[in-house]
Short mmCIF file of C-alpha atoms in Angstrom, two decimals:
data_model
loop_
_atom_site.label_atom_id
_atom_site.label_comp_id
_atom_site.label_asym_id
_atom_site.label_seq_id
_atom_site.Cartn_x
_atom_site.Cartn_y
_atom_site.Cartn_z
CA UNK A 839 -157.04 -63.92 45.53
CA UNK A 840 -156.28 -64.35 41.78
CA UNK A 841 -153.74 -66.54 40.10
CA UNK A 842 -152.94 -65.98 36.56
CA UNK A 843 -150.80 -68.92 35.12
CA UNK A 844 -148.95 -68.75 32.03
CA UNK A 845 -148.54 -72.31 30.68
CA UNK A 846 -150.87 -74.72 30.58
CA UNK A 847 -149.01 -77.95 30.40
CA UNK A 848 -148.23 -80.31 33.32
CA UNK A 849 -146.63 -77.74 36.06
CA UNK A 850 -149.39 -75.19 35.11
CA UNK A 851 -152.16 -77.06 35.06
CA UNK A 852 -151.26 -79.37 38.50
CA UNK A 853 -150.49 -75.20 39.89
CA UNK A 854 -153.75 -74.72 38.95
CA UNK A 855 -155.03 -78.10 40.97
CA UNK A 856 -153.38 -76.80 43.88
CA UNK A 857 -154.19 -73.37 44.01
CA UNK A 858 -158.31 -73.75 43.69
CA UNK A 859 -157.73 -76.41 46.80
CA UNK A 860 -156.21 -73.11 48.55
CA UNK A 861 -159.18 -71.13 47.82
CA UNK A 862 -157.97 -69.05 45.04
CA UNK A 863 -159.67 -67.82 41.63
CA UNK A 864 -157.10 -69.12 38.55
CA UNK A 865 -156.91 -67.75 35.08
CA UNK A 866 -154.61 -70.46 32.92
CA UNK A 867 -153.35 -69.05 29.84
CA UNK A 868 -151.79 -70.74 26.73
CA UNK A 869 -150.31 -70.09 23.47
CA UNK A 870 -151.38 -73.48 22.11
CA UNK A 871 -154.59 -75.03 22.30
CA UNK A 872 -153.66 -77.15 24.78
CA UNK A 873 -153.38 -80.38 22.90
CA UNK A 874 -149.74 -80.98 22.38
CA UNK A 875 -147.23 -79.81 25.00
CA UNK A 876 -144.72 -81.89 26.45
CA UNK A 877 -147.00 -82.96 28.68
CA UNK A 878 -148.57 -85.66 26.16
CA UNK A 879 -146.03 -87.01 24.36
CA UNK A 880 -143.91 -88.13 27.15
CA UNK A 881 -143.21 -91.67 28.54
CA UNK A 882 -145.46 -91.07 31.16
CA UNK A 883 -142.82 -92.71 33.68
CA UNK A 884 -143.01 -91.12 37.33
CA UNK A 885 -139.43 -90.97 38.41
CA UNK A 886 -137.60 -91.21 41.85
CA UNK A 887 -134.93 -93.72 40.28
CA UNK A 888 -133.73 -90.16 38.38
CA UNK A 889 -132.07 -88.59 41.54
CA UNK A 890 -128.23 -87.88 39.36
CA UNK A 891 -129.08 -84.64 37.48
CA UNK A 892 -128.79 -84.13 33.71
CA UNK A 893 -125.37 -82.22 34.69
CA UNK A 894 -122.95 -84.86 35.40
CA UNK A 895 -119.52 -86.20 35.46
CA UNK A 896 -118.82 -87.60 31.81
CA UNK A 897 -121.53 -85.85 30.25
CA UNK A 898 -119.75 -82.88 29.00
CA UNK A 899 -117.01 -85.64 27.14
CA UNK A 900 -120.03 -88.02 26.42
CA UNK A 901 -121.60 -85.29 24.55
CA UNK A 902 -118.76 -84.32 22.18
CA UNK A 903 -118.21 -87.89 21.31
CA UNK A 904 -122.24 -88.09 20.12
CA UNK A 905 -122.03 -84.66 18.70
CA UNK A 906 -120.33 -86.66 15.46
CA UNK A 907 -123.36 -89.13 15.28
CA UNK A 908 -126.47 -88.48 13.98
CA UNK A 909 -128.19 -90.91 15.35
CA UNK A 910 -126.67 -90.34 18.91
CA UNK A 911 -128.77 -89.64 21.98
CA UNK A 912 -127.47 -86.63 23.02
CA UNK A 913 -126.55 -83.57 21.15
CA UNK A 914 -125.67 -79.70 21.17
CA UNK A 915 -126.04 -78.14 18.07
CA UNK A 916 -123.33 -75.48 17.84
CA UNK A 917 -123.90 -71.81 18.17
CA UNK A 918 -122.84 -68.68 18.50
CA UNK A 919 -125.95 -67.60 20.14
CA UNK A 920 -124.99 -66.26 23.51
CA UNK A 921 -127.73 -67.91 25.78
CA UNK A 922 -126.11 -70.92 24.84
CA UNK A 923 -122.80 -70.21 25.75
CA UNK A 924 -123.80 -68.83 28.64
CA UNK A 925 -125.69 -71.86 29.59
CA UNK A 926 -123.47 -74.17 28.23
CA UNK A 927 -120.73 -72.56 30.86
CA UNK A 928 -123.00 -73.29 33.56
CA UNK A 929 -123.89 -77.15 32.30
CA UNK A 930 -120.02 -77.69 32.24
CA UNK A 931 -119.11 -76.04 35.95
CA UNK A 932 -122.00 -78.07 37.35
CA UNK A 933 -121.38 -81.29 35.93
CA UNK A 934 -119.15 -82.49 38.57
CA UNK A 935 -119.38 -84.98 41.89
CA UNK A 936 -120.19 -82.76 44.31
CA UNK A 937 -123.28 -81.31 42.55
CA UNK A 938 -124.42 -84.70 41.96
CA UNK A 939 -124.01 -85.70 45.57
CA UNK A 940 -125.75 -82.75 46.38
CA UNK A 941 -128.64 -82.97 44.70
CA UNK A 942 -129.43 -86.60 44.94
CA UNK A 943 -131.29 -85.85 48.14
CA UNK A 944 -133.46 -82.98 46.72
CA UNK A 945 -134.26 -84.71 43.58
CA UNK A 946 -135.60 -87.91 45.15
CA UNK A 947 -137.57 -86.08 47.65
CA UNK A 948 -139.54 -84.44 45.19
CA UNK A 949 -139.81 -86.96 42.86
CA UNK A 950 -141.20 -89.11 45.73
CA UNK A 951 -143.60 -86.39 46.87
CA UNK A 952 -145.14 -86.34 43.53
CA UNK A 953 -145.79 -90.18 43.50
CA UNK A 954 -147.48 -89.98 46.53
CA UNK A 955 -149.51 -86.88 45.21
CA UNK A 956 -150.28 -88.82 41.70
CA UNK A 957 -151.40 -92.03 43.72
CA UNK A 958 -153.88 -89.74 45.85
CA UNK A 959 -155.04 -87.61 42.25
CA UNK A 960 -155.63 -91.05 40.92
CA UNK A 961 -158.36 -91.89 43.30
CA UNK A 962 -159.90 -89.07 43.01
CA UNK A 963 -163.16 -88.97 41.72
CA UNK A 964 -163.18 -88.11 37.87
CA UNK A 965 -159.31 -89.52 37.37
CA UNK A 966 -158.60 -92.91 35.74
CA UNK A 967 -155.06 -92.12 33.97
CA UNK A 968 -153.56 -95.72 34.24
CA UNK A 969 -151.32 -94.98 37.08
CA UNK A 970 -149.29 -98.31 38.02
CA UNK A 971 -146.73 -98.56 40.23
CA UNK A 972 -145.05 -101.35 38.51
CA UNK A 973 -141.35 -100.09 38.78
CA UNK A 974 -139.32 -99.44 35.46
CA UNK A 975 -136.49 -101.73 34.45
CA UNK A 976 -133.04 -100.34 33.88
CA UNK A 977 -131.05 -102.46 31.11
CA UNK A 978 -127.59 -102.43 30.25
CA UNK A 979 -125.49 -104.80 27.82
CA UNK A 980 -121.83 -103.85 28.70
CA UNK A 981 -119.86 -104.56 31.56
CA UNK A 982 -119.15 -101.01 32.35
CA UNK A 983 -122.60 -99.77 32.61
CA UNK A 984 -123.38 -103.13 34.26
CA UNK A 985 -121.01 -101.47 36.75
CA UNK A 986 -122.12 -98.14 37.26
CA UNK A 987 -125.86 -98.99 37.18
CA UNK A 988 -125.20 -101.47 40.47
CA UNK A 989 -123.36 -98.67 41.60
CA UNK A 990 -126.09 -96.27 41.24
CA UNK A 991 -128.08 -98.92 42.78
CA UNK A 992 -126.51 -98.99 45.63
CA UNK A 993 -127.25 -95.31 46.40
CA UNK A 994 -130.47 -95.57 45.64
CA UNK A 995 -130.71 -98.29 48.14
CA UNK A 996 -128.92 -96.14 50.74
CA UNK A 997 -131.49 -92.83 49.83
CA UNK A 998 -134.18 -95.55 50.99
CA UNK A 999 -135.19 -96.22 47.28
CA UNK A 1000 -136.78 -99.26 46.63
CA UNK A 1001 -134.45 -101.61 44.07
CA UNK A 1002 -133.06 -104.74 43.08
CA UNK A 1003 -130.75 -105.51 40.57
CA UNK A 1004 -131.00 -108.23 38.36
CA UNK A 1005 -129.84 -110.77 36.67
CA UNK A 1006 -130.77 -111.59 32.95
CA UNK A 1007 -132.54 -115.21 33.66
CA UNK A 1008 -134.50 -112.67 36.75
CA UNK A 1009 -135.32 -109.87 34.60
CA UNK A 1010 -136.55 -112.30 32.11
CA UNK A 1011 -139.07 -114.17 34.26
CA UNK A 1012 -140.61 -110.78 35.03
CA UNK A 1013 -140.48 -109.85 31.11
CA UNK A 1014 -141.93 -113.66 29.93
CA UNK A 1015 -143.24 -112.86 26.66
CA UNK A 1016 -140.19 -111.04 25.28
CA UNK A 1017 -136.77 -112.41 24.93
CA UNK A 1018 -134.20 -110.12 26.03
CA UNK A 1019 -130.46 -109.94 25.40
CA UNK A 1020 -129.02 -107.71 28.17
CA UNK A 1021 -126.40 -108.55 30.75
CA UNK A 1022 -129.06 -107.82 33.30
CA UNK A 1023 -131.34 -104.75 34.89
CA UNK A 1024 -131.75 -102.66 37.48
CA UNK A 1025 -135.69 -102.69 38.74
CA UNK A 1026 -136.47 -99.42 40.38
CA UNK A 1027 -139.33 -100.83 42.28
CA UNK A 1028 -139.96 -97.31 43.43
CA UNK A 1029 -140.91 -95.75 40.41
CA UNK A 1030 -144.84 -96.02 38.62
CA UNK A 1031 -145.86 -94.57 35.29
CA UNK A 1032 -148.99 -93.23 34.17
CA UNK A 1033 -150.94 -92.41 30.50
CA UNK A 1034 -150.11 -88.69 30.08
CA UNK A 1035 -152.65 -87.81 27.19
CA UNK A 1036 -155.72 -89.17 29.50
CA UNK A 1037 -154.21 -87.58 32.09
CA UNK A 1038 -153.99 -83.76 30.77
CA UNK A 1039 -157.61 -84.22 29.13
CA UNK A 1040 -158.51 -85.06 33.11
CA UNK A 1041 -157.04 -82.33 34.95
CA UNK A 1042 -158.43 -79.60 31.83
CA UNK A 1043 -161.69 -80.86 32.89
CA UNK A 1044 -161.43 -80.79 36.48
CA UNK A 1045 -160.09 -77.40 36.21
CA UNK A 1046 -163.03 -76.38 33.71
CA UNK A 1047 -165.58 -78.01 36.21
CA UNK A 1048 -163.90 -75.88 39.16
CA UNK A 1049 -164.42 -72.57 37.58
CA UNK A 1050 -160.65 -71.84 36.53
CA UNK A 1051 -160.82 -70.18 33.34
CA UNK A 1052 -158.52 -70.72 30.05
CA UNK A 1053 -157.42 -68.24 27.27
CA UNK A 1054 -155.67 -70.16 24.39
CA UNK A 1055 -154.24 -69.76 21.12
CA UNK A 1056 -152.66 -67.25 21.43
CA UNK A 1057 -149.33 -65.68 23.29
CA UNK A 1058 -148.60 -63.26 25.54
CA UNK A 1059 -147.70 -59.93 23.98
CA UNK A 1060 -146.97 -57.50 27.15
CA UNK A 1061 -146.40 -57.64 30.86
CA UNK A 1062 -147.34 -54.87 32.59
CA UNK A 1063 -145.43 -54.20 36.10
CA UNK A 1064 -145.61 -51.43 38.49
CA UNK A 1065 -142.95 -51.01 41.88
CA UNK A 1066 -142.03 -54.73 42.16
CA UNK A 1067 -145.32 -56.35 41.43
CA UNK A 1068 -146.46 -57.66 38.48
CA UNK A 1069 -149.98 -55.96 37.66
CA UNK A 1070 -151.63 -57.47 34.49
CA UNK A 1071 -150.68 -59.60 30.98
CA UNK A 1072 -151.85 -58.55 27.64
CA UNK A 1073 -153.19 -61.68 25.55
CA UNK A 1074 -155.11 -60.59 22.36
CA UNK A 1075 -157.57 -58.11 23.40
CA UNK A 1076 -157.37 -59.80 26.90
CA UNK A 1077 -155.90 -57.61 29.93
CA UNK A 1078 -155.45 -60.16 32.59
CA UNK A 1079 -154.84 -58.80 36.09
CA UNK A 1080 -154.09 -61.10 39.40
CA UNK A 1081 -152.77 -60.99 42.70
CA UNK A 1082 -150.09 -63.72 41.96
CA UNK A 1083 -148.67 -64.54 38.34
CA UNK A 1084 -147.01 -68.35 38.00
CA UNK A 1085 -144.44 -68.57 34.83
CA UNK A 1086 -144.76 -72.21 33.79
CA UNK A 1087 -144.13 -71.53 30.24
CA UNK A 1088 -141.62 -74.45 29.75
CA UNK A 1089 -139.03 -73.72 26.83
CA UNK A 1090 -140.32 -70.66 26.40
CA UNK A 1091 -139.69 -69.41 29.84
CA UNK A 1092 -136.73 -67.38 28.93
CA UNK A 1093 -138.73 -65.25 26.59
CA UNK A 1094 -141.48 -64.73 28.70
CA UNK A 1095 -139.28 -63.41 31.75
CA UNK A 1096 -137.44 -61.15 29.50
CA UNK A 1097 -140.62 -59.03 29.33
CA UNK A 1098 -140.27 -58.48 32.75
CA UNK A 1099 -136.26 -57.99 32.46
CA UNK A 1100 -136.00 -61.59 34.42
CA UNK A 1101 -132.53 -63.62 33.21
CA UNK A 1102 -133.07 -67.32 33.55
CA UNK A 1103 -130.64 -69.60 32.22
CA UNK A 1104 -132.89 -72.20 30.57
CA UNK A 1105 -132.23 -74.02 26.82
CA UNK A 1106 -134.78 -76.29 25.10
CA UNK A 1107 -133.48 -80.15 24.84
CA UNK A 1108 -135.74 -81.45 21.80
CA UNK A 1109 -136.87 -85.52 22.06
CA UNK A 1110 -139.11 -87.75 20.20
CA UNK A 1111 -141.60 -90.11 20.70
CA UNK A 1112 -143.52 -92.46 18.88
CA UNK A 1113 -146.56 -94.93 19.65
CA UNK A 1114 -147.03 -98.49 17.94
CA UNK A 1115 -151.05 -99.10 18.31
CA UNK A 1116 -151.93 -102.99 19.59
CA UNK A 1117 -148.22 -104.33 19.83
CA UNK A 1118 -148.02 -107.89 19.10
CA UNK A 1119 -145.87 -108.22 22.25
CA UNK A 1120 -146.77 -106.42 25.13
CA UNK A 1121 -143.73 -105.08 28.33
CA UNK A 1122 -145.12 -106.11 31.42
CA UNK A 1123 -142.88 -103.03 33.15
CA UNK A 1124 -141.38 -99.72 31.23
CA UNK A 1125 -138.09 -99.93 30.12
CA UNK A 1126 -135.11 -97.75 29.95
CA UNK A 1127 -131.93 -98.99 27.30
CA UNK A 1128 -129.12 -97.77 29.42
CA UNK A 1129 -126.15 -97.41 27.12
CA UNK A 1130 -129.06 -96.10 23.87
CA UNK A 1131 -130.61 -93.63 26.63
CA UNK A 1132 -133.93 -94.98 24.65
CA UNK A 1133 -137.62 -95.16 27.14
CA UNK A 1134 -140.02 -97.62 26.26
CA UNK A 1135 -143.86 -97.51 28.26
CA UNK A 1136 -146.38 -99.59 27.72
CA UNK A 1137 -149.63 -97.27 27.94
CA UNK A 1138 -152.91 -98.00 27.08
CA UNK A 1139 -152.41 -101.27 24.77
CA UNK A 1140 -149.82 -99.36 23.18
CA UNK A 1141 -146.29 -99.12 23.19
CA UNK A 1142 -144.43 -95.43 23.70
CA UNK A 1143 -140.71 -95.10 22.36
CA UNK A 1144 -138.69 -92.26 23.62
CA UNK A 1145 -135.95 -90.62 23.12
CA UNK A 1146 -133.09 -88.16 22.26
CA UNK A 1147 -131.88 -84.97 24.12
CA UNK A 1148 -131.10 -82.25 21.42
CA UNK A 1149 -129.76 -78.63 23.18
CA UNK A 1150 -130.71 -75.91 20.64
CA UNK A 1151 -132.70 -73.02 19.31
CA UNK A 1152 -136.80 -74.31 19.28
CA UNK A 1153 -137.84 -75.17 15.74
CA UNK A 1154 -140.63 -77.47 13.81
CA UNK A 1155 -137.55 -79.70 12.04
CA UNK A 1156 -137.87 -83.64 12.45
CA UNK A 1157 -134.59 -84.75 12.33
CA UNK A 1158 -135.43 -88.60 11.65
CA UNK A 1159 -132.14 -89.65 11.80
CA UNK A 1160 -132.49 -89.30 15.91
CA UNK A 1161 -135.81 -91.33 15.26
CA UNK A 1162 -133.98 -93.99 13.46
CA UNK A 1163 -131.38 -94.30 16.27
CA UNK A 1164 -134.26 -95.13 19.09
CA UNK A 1165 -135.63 -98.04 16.78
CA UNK A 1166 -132.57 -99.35 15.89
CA UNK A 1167 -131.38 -99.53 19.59
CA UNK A 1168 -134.24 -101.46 20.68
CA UNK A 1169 -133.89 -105.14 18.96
CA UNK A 1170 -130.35 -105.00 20.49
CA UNK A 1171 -131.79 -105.65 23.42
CA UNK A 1172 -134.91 -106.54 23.18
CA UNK A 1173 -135.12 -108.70 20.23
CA UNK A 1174 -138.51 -110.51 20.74
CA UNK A 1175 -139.91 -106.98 20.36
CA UNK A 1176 -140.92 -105.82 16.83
CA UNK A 1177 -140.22 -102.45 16.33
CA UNK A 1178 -140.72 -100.53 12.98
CA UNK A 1179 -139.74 -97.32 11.40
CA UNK A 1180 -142.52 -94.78 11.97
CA UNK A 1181 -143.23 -92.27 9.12
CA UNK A 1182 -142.12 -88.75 9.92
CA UNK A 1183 -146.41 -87.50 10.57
CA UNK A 1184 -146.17 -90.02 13.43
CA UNK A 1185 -143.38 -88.41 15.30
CA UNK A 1186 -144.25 -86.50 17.94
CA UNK A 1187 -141.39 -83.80 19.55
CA UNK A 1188 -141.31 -81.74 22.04
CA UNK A 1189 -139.14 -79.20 23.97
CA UNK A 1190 -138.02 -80.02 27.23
CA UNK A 1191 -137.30 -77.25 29.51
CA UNK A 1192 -133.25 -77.52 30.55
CA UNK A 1193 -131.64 -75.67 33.71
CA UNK A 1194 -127.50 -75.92 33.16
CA UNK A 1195 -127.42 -77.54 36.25
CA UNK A 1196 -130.09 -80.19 35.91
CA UNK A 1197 -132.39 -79.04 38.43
CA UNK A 1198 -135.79 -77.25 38.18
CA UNK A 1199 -136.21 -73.55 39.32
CA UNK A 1200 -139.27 -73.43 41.98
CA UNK A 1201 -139.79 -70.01 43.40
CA UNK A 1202 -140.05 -66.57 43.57
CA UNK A 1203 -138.05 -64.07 41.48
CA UNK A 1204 -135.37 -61.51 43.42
CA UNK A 1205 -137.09 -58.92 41.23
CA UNK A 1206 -141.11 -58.91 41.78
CA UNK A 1207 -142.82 -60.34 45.12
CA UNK A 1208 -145.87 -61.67 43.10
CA UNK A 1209 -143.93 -63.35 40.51
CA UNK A 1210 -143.25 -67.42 41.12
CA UNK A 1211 -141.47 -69.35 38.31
CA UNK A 1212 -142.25 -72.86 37.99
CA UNK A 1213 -140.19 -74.69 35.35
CA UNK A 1214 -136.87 -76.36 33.92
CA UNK A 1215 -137.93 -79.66 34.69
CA UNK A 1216 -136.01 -81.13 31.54
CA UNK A 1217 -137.11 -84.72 31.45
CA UNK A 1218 -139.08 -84.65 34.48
CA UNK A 1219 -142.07 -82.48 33.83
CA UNK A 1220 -144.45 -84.90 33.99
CA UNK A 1221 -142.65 -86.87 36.91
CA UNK A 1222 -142.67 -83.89 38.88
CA UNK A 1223 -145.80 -82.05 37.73
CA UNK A 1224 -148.14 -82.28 40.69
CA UNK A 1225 -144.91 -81.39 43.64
CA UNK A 1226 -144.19 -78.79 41.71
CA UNK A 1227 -148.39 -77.60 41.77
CA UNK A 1228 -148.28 -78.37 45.21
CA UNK A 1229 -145.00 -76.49 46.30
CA UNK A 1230 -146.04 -73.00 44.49
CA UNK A 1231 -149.62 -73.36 46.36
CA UNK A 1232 -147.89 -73.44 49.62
CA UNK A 1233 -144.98 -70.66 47.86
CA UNK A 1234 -147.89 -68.46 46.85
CA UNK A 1235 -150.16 -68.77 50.42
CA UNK A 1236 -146.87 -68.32 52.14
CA UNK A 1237 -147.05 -72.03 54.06
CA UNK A 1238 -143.97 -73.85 54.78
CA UNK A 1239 -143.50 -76.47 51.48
CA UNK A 1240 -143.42 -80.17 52.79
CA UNK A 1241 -139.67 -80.58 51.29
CA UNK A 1242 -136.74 -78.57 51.20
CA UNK A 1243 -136.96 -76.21 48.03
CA UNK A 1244 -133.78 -74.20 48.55
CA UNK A 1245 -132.06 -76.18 45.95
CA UNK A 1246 -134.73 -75.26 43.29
CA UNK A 1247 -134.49 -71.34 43.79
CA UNK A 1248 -134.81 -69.44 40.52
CA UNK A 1249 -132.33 -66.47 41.60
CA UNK A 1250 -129.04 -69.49 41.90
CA UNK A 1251 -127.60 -68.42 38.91
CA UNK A 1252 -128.05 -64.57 39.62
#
């Protein structure tokens, strides 16, 4: 049987992974050249801590507040474009309770699946990606997130999650070298991170060694469908026929699926990142900045900073503003770490897929039997790269998946 995968970034290339294990011949194809998807310039930071979905109560007001700061972490950039409306109408009758109650469950079973499935990859002969399982460290400076983080670590505790919240004197003696200047933390003991860039390069080269083959560089111009099944896509000169065809274009998911006159309601949240080579201070675990929604990751005697969630049309801008606001966030509350402005060729962006109801879509189509989309992930592509690989193996060899996927389904919004 033949797979032909369109994207070649986390969720294509760990479908890929799973799919040769199940015996099948795999064709990844790419746009790019593979070197600079979202799948490198994330925090690396495998997370079953994230179970509340980007769609939740306080967002929607939250968001409208940042929209009039430039340097906020959050923003929608007004539109008239109707696939933002349209998704924007979804985010907003989502973001309630209930949704969040529901899908606390779903979201921490997968996102525990795919630790387990990164800690068996990483003893695998031929990977060394620096996976550690050291936890990341939530911190908050005001009482009211102080609140709502113990809270939310309460649940956690209740899902089975393993956490502890601290106070500042205990968070300190696990973070020695840095002085910090937070009320206290959260540690989600139950969360690990990884390098992501030495990780990709791995898996390419596994894939290479395993006789899946890759067309790059340039993008899919045609889809070519006859009586419910998808039959062949045009790439360059290339005709590309398979058995089963796996949509894990990311951002560019929408556009792909129109070709096959597939609606998915999925918008592109822009963040940055930037790396500071040989810190003079090293974090012993990754950080989050609760009330600056700012990600730092130590990663290969580096430092990663992340941040920003911009909903909007994809484009090449660098709106360093956005940068500014990450690196000013962090002395306030980590002052014993020395953070500087990067210039602009340093920042590295990237489009996260977004669903309007924080969830990823992981299925078939209502429209074509050999059609499985694998995507919306938002800011858990790389967290959930290899359960996602490993539920659309079992999807595509009709097995039963090893978690409940019914909450994923692409055809929810249809």
């Amino acid at each position: 049987m033949r797979a032909v995968i369109i994207g070649g970034g986390i969720i294509g290339l760990s479908s890929a992974y799973y799919l040769i294990q199940e015996g099948w011949e795999v064709t990844v194809i790419d746009q790019t050249d593979l070197t600079d998807s979202c799948s490198y310039g994330n925090l690396g930071m495998i997370v079953p801590s994230h179970f509340v979905p980007l769609a939740a109560p306080g967002i929607v007001a939250q968001g409208i507040r940042w929209m009039f700061n430039s340097k906020s972490p959050f923003y929608v950039k007004p539109s008239l474009s109707l696939q933002l409306i349209s998704w924007g109408l979804q985010f907003i009758k989502s973001a309630n309770q209930k949704h969040v109650d529901q899908s606390g469950p779903h979201l921490t079973a997968i996102n525990l699946l795919s630790k387990q499935l990164y800690e068996k990859l990483s003893n695998e002969p031929g990977f060394d990606f620096s996976f550690e399982k050291k936890g990341i460290m939530m911190y908050y400076k005001t009482e009211k997130v102080a609140e709502e983080e113990t809270h939310m670590a309460e649940k956690a505790k209740q899902m089975g999650l393993d956490v502890e919240v601290l106070t500042k004197e205990e968070a300190q003696a696990i973070e020695s070298e840095i002085s910090l200047d937070v009320l206290g933390a959260v540690h989600y003991k139950c969360d690990a991170h990884l390098y992501p860039n030495k990780l990709n390069q791995q898996l390419i080269q596994y894939l290479q060694n395993s006789g899946v083959q890759f067309i790059t560089g340039k993008p899919v111009t045609r889809i070519e469908t006859k009586n419910n099944t998808i039959q062949s896509v045009h790439i360059g000169e290339n005709i590309i026929k398979g058995d089963m065809f796996i949509f894990a274009a990311g951002s560019w998911m929408p556009a792909l699926l129109k070709m096959v006159q597939v609606q998915l309601p999925l918008m592109p949240g822009k963040g940055y990142s930037f790396t500071q080579e040989s810190p003079a201070k090293q974090l012993q675990v990754p950080a989050i900045l609760c009330e600056a929604r700012v990600a730092i990751t130590p990663m290969n005697q580096q430092l990663r900073f992340g941040g920003t969630m911009e909903i909007g049309s994809i484009n090449n801008k660098i709106n360093m503003n956005r940068v500014r606001g990450i690196v000013e966030s962090v002395p306030a509350y980590l002052p014993g770490l020395s953070v500087n402005m990067p210039t602009e060729e340093k920042v590295w962006y990237g489009f996260r897929p977004c669903s309007p109801d924080g969830l990823p879509y992981i299925g078939y189509t209502s429209k074509y039997n050999n059609l499985l989309v694998a995507g919306g992930h938002a800011m858990m592509g790389l967290s959930l790269g290899p359960a996602t690989g490993n539920l659309i193996a079992a999807l595509a060899t009709k097995q039963a998946t090893p978690i409940n996927i019914k909450a994923f389904d692409p055809t929810r919004f249809d």
